Coordinates of C-alpha atoms and ligand atoms in Angstrom, one line a residue:
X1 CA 8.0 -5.5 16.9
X2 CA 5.7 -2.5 16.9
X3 CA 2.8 -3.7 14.6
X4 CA 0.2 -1.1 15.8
X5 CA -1.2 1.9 13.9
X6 CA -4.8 3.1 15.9
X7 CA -6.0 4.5 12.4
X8 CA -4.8 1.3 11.1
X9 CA -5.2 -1.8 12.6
X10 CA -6.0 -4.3 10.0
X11 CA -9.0 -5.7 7.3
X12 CA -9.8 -9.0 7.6
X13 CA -10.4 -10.0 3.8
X14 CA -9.8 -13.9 4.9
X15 CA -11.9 -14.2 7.4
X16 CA -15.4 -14.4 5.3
X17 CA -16.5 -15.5 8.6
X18 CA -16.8 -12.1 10.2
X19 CA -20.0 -10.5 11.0
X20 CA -21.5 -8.5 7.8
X21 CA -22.3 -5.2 9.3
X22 CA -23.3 -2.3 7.4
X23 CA -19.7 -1.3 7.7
X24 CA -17.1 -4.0 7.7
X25 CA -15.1 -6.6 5.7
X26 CA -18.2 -7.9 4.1
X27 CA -19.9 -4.9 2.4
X28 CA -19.2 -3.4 -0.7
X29 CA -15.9 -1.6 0.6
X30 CA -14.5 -5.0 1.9
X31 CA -15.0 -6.2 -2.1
X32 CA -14.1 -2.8 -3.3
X33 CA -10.8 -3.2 -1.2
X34 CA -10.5 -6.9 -2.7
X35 CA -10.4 -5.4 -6.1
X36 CA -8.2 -3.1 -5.4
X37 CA -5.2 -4.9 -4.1
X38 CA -6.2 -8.5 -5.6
X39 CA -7.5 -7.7 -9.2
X40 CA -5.3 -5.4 -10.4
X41 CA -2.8 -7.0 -12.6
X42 CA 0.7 -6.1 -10.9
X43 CA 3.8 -7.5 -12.0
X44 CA 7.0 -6.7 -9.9
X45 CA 9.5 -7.5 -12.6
X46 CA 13.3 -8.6 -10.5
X47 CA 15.5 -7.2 -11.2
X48 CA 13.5 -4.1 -11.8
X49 CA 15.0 -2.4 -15.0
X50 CA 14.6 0.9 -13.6
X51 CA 16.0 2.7 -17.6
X52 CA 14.2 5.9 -18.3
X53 CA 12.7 9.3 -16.8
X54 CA 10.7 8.9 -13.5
X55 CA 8.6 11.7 -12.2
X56 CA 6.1 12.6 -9.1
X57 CA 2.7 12.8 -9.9
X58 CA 1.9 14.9 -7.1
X59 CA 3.9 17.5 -4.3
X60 CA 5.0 15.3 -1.9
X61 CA 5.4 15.6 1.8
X62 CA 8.3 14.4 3.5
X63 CA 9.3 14.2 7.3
X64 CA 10.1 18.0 8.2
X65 CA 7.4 18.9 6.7
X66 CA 9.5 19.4 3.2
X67 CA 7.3 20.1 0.2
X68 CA 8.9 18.1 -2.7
X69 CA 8.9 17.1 -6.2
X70 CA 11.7 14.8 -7.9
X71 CA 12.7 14.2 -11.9
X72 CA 15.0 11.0 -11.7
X73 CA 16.6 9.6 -14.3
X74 CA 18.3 6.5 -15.1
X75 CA 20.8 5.5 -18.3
X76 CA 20.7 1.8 -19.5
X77 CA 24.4 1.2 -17.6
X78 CA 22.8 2.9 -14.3
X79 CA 24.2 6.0 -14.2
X80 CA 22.0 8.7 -13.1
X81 CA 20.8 12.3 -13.3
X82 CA 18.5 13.3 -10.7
X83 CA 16.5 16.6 -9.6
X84 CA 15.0 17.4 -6.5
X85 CA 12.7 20.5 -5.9
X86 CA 12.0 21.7 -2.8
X87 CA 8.9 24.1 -1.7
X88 CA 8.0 26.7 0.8
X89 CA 4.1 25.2 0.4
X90 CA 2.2 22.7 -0.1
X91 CA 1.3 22.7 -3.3
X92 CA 4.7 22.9 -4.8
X93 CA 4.1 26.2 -6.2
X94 CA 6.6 28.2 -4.6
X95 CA 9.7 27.0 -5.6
X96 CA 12.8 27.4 -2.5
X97 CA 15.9 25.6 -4.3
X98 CA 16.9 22.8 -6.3
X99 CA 19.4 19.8 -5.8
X100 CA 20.8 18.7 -8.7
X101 CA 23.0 14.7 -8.7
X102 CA 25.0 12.8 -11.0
X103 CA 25.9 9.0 -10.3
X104 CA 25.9 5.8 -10.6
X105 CA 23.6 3.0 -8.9
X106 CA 24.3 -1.0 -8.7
X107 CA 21.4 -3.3 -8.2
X108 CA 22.9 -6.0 -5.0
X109 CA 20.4 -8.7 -4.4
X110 CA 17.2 -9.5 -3.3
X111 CA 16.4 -7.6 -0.1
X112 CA 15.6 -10.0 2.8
X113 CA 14.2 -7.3 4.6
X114 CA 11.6 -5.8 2.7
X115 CA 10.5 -8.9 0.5
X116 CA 9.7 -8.1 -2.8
X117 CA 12.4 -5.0 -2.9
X118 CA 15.9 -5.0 -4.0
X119 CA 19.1 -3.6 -2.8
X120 CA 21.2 -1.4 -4.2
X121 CA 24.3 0.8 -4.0
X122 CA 24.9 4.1 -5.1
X123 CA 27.6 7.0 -5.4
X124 CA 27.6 10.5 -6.3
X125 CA 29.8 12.1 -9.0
X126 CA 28.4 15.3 -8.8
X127 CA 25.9 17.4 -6.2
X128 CA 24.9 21.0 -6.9
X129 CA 22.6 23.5 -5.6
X130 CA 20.3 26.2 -7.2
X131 CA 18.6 28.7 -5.3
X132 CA 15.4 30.2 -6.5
X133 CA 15.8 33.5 -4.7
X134 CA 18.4 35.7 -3.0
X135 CA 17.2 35.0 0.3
X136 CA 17.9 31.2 -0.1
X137 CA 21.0 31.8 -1.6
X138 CA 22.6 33.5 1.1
X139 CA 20.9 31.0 4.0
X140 CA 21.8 27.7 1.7
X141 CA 25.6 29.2 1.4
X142 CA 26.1 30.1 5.1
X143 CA 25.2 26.0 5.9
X144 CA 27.7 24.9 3.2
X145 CA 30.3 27.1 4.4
X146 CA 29.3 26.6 7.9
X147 CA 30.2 22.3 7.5
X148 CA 32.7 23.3 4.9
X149 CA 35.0 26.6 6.4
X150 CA 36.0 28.8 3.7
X151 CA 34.3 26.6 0.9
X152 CA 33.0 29.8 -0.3
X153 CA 35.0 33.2 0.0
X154 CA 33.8 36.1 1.5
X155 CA 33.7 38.2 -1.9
X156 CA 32.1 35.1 -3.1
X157 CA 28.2 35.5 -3.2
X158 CA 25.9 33.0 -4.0
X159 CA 23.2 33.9 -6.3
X160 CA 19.6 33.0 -7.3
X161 CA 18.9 31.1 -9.9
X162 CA 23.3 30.0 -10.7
X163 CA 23.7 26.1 -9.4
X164 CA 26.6 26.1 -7.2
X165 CA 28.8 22.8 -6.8
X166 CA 28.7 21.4 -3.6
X167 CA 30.2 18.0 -4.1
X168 CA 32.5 17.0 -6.5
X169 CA 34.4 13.1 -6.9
X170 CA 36.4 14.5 -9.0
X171 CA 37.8 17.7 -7.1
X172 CA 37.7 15.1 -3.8
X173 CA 35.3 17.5 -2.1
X174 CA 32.2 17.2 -0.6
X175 CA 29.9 19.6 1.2
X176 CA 26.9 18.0 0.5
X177 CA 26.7 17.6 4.3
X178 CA 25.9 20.9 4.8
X179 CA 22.5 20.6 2.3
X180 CA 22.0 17.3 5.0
X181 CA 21.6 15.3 1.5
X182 CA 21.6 12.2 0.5
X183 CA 20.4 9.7 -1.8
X184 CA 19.9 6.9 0.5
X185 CA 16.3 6.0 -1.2
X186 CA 18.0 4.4 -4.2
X187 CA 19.0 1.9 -1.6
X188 CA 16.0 -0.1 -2.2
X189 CA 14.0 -0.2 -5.4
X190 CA 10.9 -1.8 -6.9
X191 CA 9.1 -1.2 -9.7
X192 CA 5.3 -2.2 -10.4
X193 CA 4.0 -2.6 -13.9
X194 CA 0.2 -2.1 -13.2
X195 CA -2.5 -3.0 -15.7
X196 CA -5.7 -0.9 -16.1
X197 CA -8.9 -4.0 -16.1
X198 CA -10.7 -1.0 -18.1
X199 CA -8.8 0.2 -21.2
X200 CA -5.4 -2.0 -21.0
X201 CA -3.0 0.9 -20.7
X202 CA -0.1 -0.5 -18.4
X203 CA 1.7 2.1 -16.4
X204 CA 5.1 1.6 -14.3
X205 CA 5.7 2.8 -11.1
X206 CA 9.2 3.1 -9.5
X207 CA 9.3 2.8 -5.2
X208 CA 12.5 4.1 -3.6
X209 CA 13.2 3.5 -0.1
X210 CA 11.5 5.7 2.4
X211 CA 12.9 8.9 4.3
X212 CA 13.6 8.3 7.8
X213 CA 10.9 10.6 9.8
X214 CA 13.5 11.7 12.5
X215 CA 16.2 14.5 10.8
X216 CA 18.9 14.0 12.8
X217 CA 18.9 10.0 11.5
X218 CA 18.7 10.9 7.9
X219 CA 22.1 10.6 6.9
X220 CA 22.4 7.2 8.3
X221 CA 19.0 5.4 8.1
X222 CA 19.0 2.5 5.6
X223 CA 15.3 2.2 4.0
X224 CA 13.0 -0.8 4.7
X225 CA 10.1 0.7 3.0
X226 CA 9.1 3.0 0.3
X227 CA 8.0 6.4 -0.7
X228 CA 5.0 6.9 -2.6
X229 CA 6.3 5.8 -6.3
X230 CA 7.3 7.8 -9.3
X231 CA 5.7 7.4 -12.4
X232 CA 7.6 6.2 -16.1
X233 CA 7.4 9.5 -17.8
X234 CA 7.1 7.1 -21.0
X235 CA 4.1 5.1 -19.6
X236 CA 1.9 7.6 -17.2
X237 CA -1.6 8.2 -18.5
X238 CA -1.5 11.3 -20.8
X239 CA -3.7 13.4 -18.3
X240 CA -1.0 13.1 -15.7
X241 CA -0.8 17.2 -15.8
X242 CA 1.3 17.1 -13.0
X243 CA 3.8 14.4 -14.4
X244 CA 4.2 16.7 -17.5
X245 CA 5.7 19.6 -15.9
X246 CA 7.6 18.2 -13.8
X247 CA 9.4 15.7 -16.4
X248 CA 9.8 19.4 -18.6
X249 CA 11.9 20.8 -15.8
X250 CA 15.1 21.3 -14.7
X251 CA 17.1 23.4 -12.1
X252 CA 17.0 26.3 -13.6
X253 CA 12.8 26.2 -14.5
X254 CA 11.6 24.2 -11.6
X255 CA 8.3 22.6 -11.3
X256 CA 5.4 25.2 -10.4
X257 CA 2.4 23.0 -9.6
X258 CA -0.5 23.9 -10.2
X259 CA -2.6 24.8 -7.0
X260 CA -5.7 23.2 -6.1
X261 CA -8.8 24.4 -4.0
X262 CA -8.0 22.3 -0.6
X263 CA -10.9 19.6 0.3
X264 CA -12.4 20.2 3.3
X265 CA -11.6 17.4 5.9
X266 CA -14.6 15.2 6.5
X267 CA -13.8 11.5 7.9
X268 CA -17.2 10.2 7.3
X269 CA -17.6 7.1 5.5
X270 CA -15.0 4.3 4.6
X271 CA -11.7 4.1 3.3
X272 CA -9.8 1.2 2.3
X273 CA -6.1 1.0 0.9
X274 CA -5.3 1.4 -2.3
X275 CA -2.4 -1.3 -2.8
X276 CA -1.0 -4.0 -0.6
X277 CA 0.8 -1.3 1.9
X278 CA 4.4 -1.6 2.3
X279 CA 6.2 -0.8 6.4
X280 CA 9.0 -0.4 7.9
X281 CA 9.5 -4.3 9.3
X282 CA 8.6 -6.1 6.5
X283 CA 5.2 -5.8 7.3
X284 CA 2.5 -6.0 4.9
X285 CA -1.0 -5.0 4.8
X286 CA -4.2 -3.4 3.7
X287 CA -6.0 -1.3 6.0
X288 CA -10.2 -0.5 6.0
X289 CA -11.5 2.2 7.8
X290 CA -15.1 3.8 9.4
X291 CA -15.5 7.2 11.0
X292 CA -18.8 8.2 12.9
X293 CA -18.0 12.2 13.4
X294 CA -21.6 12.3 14.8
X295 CA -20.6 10.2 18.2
X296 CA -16.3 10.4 17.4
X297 CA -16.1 7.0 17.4
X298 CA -14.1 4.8 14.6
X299 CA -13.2 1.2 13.8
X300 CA -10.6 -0.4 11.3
X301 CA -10.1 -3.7 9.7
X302 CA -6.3 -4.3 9.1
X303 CA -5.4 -7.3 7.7
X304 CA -1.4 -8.1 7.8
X305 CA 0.5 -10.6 5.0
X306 CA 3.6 -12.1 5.4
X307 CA 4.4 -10.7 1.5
X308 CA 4.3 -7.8 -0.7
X309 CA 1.4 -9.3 -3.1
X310 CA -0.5 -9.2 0.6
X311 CA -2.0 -12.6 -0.3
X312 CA -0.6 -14.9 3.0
X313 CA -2.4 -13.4 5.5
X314 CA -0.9 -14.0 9.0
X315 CA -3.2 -12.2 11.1
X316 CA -5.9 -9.7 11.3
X317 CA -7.2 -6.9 13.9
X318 CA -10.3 -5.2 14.2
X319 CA -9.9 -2.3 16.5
X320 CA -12.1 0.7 17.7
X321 CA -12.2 3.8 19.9
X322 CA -13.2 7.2 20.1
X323 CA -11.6 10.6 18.4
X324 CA -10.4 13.9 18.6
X325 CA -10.6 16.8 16.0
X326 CA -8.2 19.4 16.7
X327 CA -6.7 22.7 15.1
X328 CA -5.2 23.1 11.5
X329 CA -1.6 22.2 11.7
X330 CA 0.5 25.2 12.2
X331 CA 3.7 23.2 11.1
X332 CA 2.5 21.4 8.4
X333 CA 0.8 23.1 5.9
X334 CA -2.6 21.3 4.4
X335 CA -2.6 19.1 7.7
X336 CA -4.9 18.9 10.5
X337 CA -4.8 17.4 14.1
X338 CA -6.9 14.6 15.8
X339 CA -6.1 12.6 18.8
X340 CA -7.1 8.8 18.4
X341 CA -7.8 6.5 21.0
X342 CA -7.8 2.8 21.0
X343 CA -10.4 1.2 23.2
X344 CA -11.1 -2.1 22.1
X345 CA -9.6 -4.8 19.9
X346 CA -9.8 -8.5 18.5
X347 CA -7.4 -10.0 16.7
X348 CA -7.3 -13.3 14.5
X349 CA -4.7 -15.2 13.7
X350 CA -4.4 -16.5 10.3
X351 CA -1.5 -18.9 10.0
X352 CA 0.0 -21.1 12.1
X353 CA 3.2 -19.3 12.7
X354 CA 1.2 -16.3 14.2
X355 CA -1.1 -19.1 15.7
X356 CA 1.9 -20.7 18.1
X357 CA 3.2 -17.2 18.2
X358 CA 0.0 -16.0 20.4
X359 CA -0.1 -19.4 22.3
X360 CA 3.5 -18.9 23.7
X361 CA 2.2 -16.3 25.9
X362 CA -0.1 -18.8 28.0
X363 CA -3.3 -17.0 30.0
X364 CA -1.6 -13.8 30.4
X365 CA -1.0 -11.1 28.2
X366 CA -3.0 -11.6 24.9
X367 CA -6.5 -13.0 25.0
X368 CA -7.0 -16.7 26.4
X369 CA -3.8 -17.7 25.9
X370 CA -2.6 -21.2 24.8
X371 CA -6.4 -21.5 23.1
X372 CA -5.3 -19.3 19.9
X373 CA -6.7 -21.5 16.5
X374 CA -6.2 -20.3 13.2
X375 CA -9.4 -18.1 11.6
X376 CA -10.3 -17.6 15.6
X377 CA -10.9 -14.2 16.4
X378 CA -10.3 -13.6 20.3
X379 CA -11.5 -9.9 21.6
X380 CA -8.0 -9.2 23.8
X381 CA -9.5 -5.9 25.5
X382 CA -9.7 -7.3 28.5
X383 CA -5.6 -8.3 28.4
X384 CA -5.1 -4.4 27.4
X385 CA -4.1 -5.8 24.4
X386 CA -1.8 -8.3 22.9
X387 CA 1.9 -8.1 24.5
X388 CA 3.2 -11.2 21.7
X389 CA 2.3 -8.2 18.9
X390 CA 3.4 -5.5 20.4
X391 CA -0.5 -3.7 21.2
X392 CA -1.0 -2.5 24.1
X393 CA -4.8 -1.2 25.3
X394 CA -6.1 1.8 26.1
X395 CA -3.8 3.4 23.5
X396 CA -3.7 7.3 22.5
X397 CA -2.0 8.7 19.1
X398 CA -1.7 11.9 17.9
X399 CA -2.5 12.3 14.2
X400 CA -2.3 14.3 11.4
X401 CA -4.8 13.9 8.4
X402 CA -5.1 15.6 5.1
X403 CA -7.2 15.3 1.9
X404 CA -7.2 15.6 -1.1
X405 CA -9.1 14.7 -4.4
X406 CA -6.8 12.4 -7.2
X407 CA -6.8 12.6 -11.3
X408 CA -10.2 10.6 -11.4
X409 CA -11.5 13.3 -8.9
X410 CA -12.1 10.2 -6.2
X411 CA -11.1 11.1 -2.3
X412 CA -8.1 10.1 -1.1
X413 CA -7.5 10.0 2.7
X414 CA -4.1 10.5 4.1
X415 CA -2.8 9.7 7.4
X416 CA 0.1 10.6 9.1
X417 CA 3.3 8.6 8.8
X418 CA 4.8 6.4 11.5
X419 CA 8.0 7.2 12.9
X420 CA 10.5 5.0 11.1
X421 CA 12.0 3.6 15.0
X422 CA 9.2 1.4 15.0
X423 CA 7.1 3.5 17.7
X424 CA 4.2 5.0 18.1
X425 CA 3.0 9.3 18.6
X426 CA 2.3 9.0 21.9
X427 CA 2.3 12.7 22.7
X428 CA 1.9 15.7 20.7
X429 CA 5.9 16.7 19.8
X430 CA 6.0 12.7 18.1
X431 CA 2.8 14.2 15.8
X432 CA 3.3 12.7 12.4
X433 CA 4.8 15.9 9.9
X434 CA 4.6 13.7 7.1
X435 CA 2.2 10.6 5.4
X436 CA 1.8 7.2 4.6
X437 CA 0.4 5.6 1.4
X438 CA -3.5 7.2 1.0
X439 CA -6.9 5.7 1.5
X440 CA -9.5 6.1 -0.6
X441 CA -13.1 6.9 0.0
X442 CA -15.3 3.5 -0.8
X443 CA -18.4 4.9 0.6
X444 CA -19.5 8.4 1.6
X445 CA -21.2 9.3 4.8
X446 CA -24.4 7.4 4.9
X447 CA -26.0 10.5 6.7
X448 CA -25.3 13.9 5.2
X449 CA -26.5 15.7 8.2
X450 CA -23.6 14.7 10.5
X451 CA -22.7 17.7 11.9
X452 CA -18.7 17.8 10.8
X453 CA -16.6 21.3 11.5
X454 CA -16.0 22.3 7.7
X455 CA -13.8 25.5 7.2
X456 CA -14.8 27.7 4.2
X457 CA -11.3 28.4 2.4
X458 CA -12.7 31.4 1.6
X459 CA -12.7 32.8 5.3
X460 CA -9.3 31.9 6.0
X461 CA -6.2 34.2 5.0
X462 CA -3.5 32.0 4.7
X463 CA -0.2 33.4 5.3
X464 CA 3.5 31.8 5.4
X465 CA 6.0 33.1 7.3
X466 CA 9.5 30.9 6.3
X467 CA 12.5 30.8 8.8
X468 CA 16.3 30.5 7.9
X469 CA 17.9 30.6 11.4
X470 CA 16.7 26.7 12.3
X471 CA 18.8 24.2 13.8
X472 CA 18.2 22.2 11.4
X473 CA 19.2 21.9 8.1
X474 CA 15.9 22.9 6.4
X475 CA 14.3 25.9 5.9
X476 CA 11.1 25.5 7.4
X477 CA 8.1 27.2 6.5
X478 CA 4.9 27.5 9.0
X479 CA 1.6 28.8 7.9
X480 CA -0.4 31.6 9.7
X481 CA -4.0 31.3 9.7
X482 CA -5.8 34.4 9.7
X483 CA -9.8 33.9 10.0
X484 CA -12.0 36.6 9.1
Ligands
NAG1 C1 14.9 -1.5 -19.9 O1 13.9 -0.6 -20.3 C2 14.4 0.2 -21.4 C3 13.4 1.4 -21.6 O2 12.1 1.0 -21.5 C4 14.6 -0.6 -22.7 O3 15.0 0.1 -23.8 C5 15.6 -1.7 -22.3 O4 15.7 -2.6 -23.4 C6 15.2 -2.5 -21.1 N1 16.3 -3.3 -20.7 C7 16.2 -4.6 -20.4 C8 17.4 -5.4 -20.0 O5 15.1 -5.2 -20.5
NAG2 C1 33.0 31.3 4.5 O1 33.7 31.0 5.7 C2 34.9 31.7 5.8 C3 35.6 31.2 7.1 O2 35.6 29.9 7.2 C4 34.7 33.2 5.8 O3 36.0 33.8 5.7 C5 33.9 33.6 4.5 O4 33.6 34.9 4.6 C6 32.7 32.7 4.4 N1 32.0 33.1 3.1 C7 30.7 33.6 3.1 C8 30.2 33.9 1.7 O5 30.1 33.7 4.1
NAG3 C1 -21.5 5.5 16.8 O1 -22.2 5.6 15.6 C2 -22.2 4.5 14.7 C3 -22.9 4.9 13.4 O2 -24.1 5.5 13.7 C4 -22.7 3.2 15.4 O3 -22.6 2.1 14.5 C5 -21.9 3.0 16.6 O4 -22.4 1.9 17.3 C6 -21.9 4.2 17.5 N1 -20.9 4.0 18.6 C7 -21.2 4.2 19.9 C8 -20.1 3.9 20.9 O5 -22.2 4.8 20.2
NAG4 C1 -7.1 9.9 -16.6 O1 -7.0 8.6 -17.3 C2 -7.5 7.5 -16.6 C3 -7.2 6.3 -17.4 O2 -7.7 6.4 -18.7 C4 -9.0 7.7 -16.3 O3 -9.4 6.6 -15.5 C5 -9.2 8.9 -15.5 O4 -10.5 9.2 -15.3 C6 -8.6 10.1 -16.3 N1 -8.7 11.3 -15.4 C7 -9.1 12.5 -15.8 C8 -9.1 13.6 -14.8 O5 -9.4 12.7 -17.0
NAG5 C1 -3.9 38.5 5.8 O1 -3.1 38.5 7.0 C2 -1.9 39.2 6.8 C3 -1.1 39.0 8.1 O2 -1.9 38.8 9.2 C4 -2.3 40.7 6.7 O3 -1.2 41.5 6.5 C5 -3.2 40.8 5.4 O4 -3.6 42.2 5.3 C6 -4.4 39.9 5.5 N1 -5.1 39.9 4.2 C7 -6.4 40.0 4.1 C8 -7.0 40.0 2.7 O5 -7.1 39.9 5.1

């Protein structure tokens, strides 16, 4: 089991015996965190009726990078009429194609795996594709025809803008393959009714399962956790902007998001999660971070559950080290590199499953072994780590960050996305292209001196150059920095 995440180790909200620094599970961030995944009202409704119009609230990143937005919607017997938009940036205002799917879904059972989810089965009626200029066209119809030999003619164009079948149940064909799509993220569902404490306005959410972060494992990978959710088009706030155009459009209008001034990266301050935070592994958790630009050093609270309301804690880690700022992604638009390290760590164990767990391992390879008590906290630096949970000490990851400001204007702190075979990005080609679930900023740097490298958007010229002749499936798009 690979538990570990450097930028996320885990917040110990049980443990109301830690020491109350000025930054820590104590102060106002540790309550604000509290709040956060513990006061809102959220009811997970099983089965999840999932009837009705779902939409992204935001362009979202997956694995690749791939710049999307989806329109999914559901009929009361489950049959489905889905739209995905794909993007050349980062924004999702440059619309590349669309992939258009009919089908049906039926709910299974309870997923054992991901507790609190359920598992489902799906099939396609229908797949077609809609380019959104004549350069796609002609690089989406050489892959179809490429997987699918003499699927298209040779006096047989594809244009922009004209959706093109690509599967079909009916006609028994299917050269979906060569789009490398699939619907595996209706595999798992869940869907959160959430309850402002404020006004009273109850929104929905609906969480598909998660895209594996390798391409090449895509068409096979069963999800175990989720993507960031899509909001009830019926139930989103009305100043959901976003939600709006996207639920207005279909393959032949795609989305065009509206562009927002970039925020310039600065760590400094706290962050804590938003939600009990859903991984691959059934693992549960809320995560609580510090930065300290001025001497690169950082520390994180993460506090693991054993369910998805993240209220039976079953242990907790408070880690630290040192980091890294490096260059502006060139692969992932909107991203920037750090390199984390992982210097120290204590962990506490909080049930008594976890408890005998860590005492197994006697005097070797986790702390004082066989002296493990529940609510203990043992520092395990001096073991490297904690072989029973997977952590192993010193530890180096290479990151990607972004962020970005939400409806209510507060900063939201993203982080990149561990790869889905349960390791970690231990050197720079395993750099994260996509991101998990944001933080968001509880507290802002106490000092606004620290010196932090800000990049005036204004200097840059930002320039995209797009390439068709990949190995992969994807056109991929990589932005040139130009500064003046
Ligand atoms: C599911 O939700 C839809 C739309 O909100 C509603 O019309 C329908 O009655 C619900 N179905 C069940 C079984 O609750
Ligand atoms: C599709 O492939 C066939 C050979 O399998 C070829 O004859 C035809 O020209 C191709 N069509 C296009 C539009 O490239
Ligand atoms: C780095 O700075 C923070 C905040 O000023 C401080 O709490 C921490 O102890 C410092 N760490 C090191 C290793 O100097
Ligand atoms: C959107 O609505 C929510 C709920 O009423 C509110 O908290 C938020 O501040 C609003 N955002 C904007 C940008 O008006
Ligand atoms: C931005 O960079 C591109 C490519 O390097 C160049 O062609 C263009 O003239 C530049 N634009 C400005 C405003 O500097």
């Amino acid at each position: 089991m690979c538990v570990f995440d450097p930028g996320l180790p885990v917040a110990v909200l049980v443990v109301l015996t830690a020491t109350v620094g000025a930054a820590g599970p104590g102060g106002t961030c540790g309550r604000m965190l509290k709040t956060l995944v513990h006061g809102a009202s959220v009811v997970a409704p099983m089965p999840p009726n999932i009837t009705g119009q779902w939409v992204s609230s935001r362009c979202e990143v997956r694995p690749g990078p791939q710049f999307t937005a989806r329109s999914y919607t559901f009929t009361e017997n489950l049959d489905f009429h889905n739209y995905q938009f794909f993007y050349a940036d980062q924004h999702c205002a440059s619309p590349l194609y669309t992939v258009t799917s009919r089908g049906a879904i039926i709910l299974r059972q309870v997923s054992w795996l991901t507790r609190g989810g359920t598992e489902a089965d799906y099939w396609l009626e229908d797949v077609s594709v809609t380019s959104h200029s004549q350069e796609v066209a002609s690089y989406l119809s050489a892959r179809v025809n490429a997987t699918c030999p003499g699927f298209i003619a040779s006096d047989h164009q594809w244009h922009n803008d004209v959706p093109y079948e690509v599967l079909s149940r009916q006609a028994d064909r299917d050269c979906a393959v060569g789009l490398d799509f699939v619907l595996h993220e209706l595999q798992l569902l869940r869907v959160e009714q959430r309850q402002d404490s404020r006004d009273g306005h109850v929104t929905e959410e609906l969480f598909l399962g998660d895209i594996h972060t390798d391409r090449t494992q895509r068409l096979l990978y069963r999800p175990t956790s989720y993507q960031p959710p899509l909001v009830n088009v019926q139930l989103s706030y009305s100043n959901c902007s976003v939600c709006k155009v996207v639920q207005d459009a279909d393959d032949r209008r795609p989305p065009v998001l509206p562009t927002r001034g970039e925020s310039s990266l600065h760590l400094d301050g706290e962050w804590v999660s938003m939600r009990c935070e859903v991984r691959p592994e059934a693992l549960f958790l809320t995560r609580h971070l510090s930065f300290y630009p001025a001497n690169r050093t950082w520390e994180g609270w993460y506090a693991h559950y054993s369910d998805p309301s993240c209220r039976h804690a079953t242990f907790s880690i408070h880690a630290s080290g040192s980091f890294t700022r490096g260059a502006r992604s060139a692969l992932v638009e909107g991203g920037t590199e750090y390199i984390f390290q992982v210097t120290h760590m204590r962990v506490t164990p909080e049930d008594s499953d976890t408890t005998s767990l860590l005492n197994v391992f006697h005097g070797q390879g986790c702390g004082d072994g066989g002296t493990w008590q529940i609510g203990l906290e043992q520092d395990v630096t001096s073991t490297n780590g904690c072989v029973a949970l997977g952590i192993a000490l010193p530890h180096i990851e290479y990151e990607l960050f972004k962020m970005e400001r939400d409806m209510q204007d507060r900063l939201l702190l993203y982080i990149g996305q561990r790869p889905s075979d349960g390791t970690s990005p231990k050197n720079p080609a395993q750099r994260p292209t996509s991101y998990q679930t944001p933080l968001l900023q509880c507290l802002p740097s106490v000092d606004r001196h620290t010196p932090d490298i800000r990049t005036n958007m204004n200097d840059v010229n930002i320039s995209r150059r797009c390439t068709f002749n990949s190995a992969l499936v994807f056109l991929s798009c990589v932005v040139l920095y130009g500064f003046r």
